[in-house]
Tab-separated table of C-alpha atoms in Angstrom:
chain	number	residue	atom	x	y	z
N	48	PHE	CA	40.815	18.180	8.286
N	49	LEU	CA	38.416	15.231	9.015
N	50	CYS	CA	38.958	15.347	12.787
N	51	ASP	CA	35.719	17.373	13.192
N	52	GLU	CA	33.696	14.785	11.266
N	53	SER	CA	32.370	12.346	13.850
N	54	ASN	CA	30.277	10.444	11.347
N	55	VAL	CA	33.316	9.166	9.434
N	56	SER	CA	35.189	6.132	10.825
N	57	SER	CA	38.963	6.393	11.451
N	58	GLU	CA	39.661	3.794	8.719
N	59	LYS	CA	37.740	5.841	6.232
N	60	LYS	CA	39.455	9.046	7.428
N	61	ASP	CA	42.806	7.447	6.633
N	62	HIS	CA	41.608	6.451	3.130
N	63	VAL	CA	40.222	9.862	2.472
N	64	SER	CA	43.401	11.620	3.613
N	65	SER	CA	45.508	9.367	1.397
N	66	HIS	CA	43.214	10.091	-1.533
N	67	MET	CA	43.492	13.875	-0.934
N	68	VAL	CA	47.306	13.672	-0.945
N	69	LEU	CA	47.152	11.566	-4.117
N	70	VAL	CA	44.875	14.134	-5.792
N	71	HIS	CA	47.123	16.956	-4.825
N	72	ARG	CA	50.167	15.222	-6.181
N	73	GLU	CA	48.400	14.292	-9.371
N	74	VAL	CA	47.262	17.925	-9.878
N	75	THR	CA	50.865	19.055	-9.360
N	76	ALA	CA	52.135	16.416	-11.877
N	77	LYS	CA	49.454	17.335	-14.408
N	78	SER	CA	50.270	20.995	-14.100
N	79	ARG	CA	53.965	20.196	-14.988
N	80	GLU	CA	52.616	18.140	-17.946
N	81	PHE	CA	50.364	21.010	-18.926
N	82	ARG	CA	53.316	23.393	-18.841
N	83	THR	CA	55.351	21.017	-21.054
N	84	ILE	CA	52.643	20.452	-23.639
N	85	MET	CA	50.868	23.795	-23.698
N	86	LYS	CA	53.815	26.015	-22.758
N	87	ARG	CA	51.644	27.661	-20.123
N	88	GLN	CA	52.207	27.772	-16.419
N	89	TYR	CA	49.523	26.527	-13.974
N	90	PHE	CA	50.290	27.031	-10.341
N	91	VAL	CA	49.087	24.772	-7.578
N	92	THR	CA	49.017	26.743	-4.394
N	93	PRO	CA	48.187	25.781	-0.872
N	94	LYS	CA	45.069	27.924	-1.251
N	95	ASN	CA	43.922	25.576	-4.097
N	96	TYR	CA	44.506	22.555	-1.840
N	97	ILE	CA	42.615	24.187	1.074
N	98	ASP	CA	39.758	25.101	-1.239
N	99	PHE	CA	39.674	21.530	-2.472
N	100	ILE	CA	39.513	20.273	1.054
N	101	SER	CA	36.806	22.674	2.121
N	102	VAL	CA	34.646	21.814	-0.914
N	103	PHE	CA	35.154	18.126	-0.100
N	104	ARG	CA	34.094	18.707	3.505
N	105	GLU	CA	30.965	20.540	2.358
N	106	LEU	CA	30.090	17.662	-0.015
N	107	LEU	CA	30.761	15.134	2.729
N	108	ARG	CA	28.479	16.920	5.183
N	109	SER	CA	25.763	17.351	2.563
N	110	ASN	CA	25.943	13.694	1.640
N	111	ILE	CA	25.893	12.663	5.338
N	112	LYS	CA	22.708	14.744	5.819
N	113	LYS	CA	21.192	13.203	2.745
N	114	ASN	CA	22.013	9.664	3.949
N	115	ASP	CA	20.686	10.348	7.403
N	116	SER	CA	17.477	11.743	5.893
N	117	VAL	CA	17.093	8.773	3.582
N	118	THR	CA	17.929	6.385	6.438
N	119	SER	CA	15.375	8.100	8.655
N	120	ARG	CA	12.644	7.824	5.979
N	121	LEU	CA	13.511	4.162	5.323
N	122	ASN	CA	13.312	3.384	9.052
N	123	GLY	CA	9.982	5.211	9.201
N	124	GLY	CA	8.745	3.210	6.215
N	125	LEU	CA	9.914	-0.093	7.773
N	126	THR	CA	8.159	0.859	10.970
N	127	LYS	CA	4.953	1.521	9.116
N	128	LEU	CA	5.280	-1.776	7.191
N	129	ALA	CA	5.747	-3.615	10.485
N	130	GLU	CA	2.727	-1.901	12.013
N	131	ALA	CA	0.670	-2.749	8.886
N	132	ALA	CA	1.783	-6.393	9.131
N	133	ASP	CA	0.649	-6.489	12.773
N	134	ALA	CA	-2.661	-4.872	11.863
N	135	VAL	CA	-3.177	-7.406	9.061
N	136	ASP	CA	-2.451	-10.283	11.460
N	137	ARG	CA	-5.014	-8.863	13.923
N	138	MET	CA	-7.556	-8.394	11.214
N	139	GLN	CA	-7.072	-11.991	10.007
N	140	VAL	CA	-7.782	-13.239	13.440
N	141	GLU	CA	-10.890	-11.138	13.601
N	142	LEU	CA	-11.878	-12.282	10.120
N	143	ARG	CA	-11.570	-15.982	11.170
N	144	GLU	CA	-13.718	-15.324	14.218
N	145	LYS	CA	-16.359	-13.425	12.234
N	146	LYS	CA	-16.301	-15.946	9.426
N	147	VAL	CA	-17.456	-18.629	11.858
N	148	THR	CA	-20.311	-16.335	12.891
N	149	VAL	CA	-21.156	-15.481	9.274
N	150	ASP	CA	-21.127	-19.154	8.271
N	151	GLY	CA	-23.488	-19.962	11.160
N	152	LYS	CA	-25.808	-17.107	10.174
N	153	THR	CA	-25.649	-18.171	6.524
N	154	SER	CA	-26.795	-21.688	7.374
N	155	GLU	CA	-29.574	-20.276	9.529
N	156	VAL	CA	-30.697	-18.010	6.737
N	157	GLU	CA	-30.575	-20.819	4.197
N	158	GLU	CA	-32.824	-22.935	6.541
N	159	LEU	CA	-35.150	-19.965	6.900
N	160	ILE	CA	-35.354	-19.513	3.174
N	161	GLU	CA	-36.207	-23.126	2.710
N	162	VAL	CA	-38.963	-22.899	5.390
N	163	ILE	CA	-40.350	-19.724	3.611
N	164	GLN	CA	-40.300	-21.468	0.256
N	165	GLN	CA	-42.237	-24.428	1.675
N	166	LYS	CA	-44.746	-22.120	3.338
N	167	THR	CA	-45.022	-20.087	0.172
N	168	LYS	CA	-45.658	-23.228	-1.786
N	169	ILE	CA	-48.353	-24.337	0.707
N	170	ALA	CA	-49.979	-20.835	0.639
N	171	THR	CA	-49.950	-20.907	-3.172
N	172	GLU	CA	-51.642	-24.347	-3.183
N	173	SER	CA	-54.167	-23.185	-0.642
N	174	SER	CA	-54.860	-20.033	-2.670
N	175	GLU	CA	-55.411	-22.119	-5.856
N	176	GLU	CA	-57.705	-24.513	-3.950
N	177	ALA	CA	-59.668	-21.563	-2.493
N	178	SER	CA	-59.989	-20.105	-6.043
N	179	LYS	CA	-61.355	-23.407	-7.376
N	180	LYS	CA	-63.829	-23.604	-4.490
N	181	GLN	CA	-64.890	-20.005	-5.100
N	182	GLU	CA	-65.444	-20.706	-8.776
N	183	ALA	CA	-67.487	-23.788	-7.910
N	184	ALA	CA	-69.475	-21.782	-5.374
N	185	GLU	CA	-70.135	-19.040	-7.911
N	186	SER	CA	-71.319	-21.522	-10.569
N	187	GLN	CA	-73.590	-23.143	-8.035
N	188	ALA	CA	-74.881	-19.679	-7.021
N	189	LYS	CA	-75.763	-19.034	-10.713
N	190	ILE	CA	-77.565	-22.348	-10.943
N	191	ILE	CA	-79.464	-21.662	-7.707
N	192	ALA	CA	-80.358	-18.181	-8.954
N	193	GLN	CA	-81.662	-19.633	-12.221
N	194	GLU	CA	-83.708	-22.324	-10.440
N	195	LYS	CA	-85.020	-19.768	-7.995
N	196	ALA	CA	-86.138	-17.570	-10.892
N	197	LYS	CA	-87.928	-20.626	-12.452
N	198	ALA	CA	-89.478	-21.516	-9.155
N	199	ASP	CA	-90.588	-17.953	-8.583
N	200	SER	CA	-92.088	-17.735	-12.051
N	201	ALA	CA	-93.850	-21.071	-11.558
N	202	LEU	CA	-95.397	-19.827	-8.310
N	203	MET	CA	-96.652	-16.787	-9.787
């Protein structure tokens, strides 16, 4: 009955056949025991045995399909994992290359920030100095205006 099943190895076919015979004999023995204990007759017919075999074959085919499906999904998942690992390796190489560039740019930016801070400090100092000079010029302008007013009043 397993000759049509190409997915089952010959060793397993022998074990399954032996098991089927064992089950059939056990059912026959249990039916005798049932008759002795319960005083009722239970018949084990070839039709029962054939039904048992056909149900077993259906279950076997169903489980083989499930196993094939699960195996296919597992292989697909493993392929995706391998692709992801390759992608990660490529990205790490790119990251190392770009990190060198970023480190260089970072040092350039830090130098630029330092130059800007120095120039800002100089500009602030110049602005403060210009403010002081403007205040001094304004106070002198007031003094000059007062003296001019005195001089104008003295001339008049």
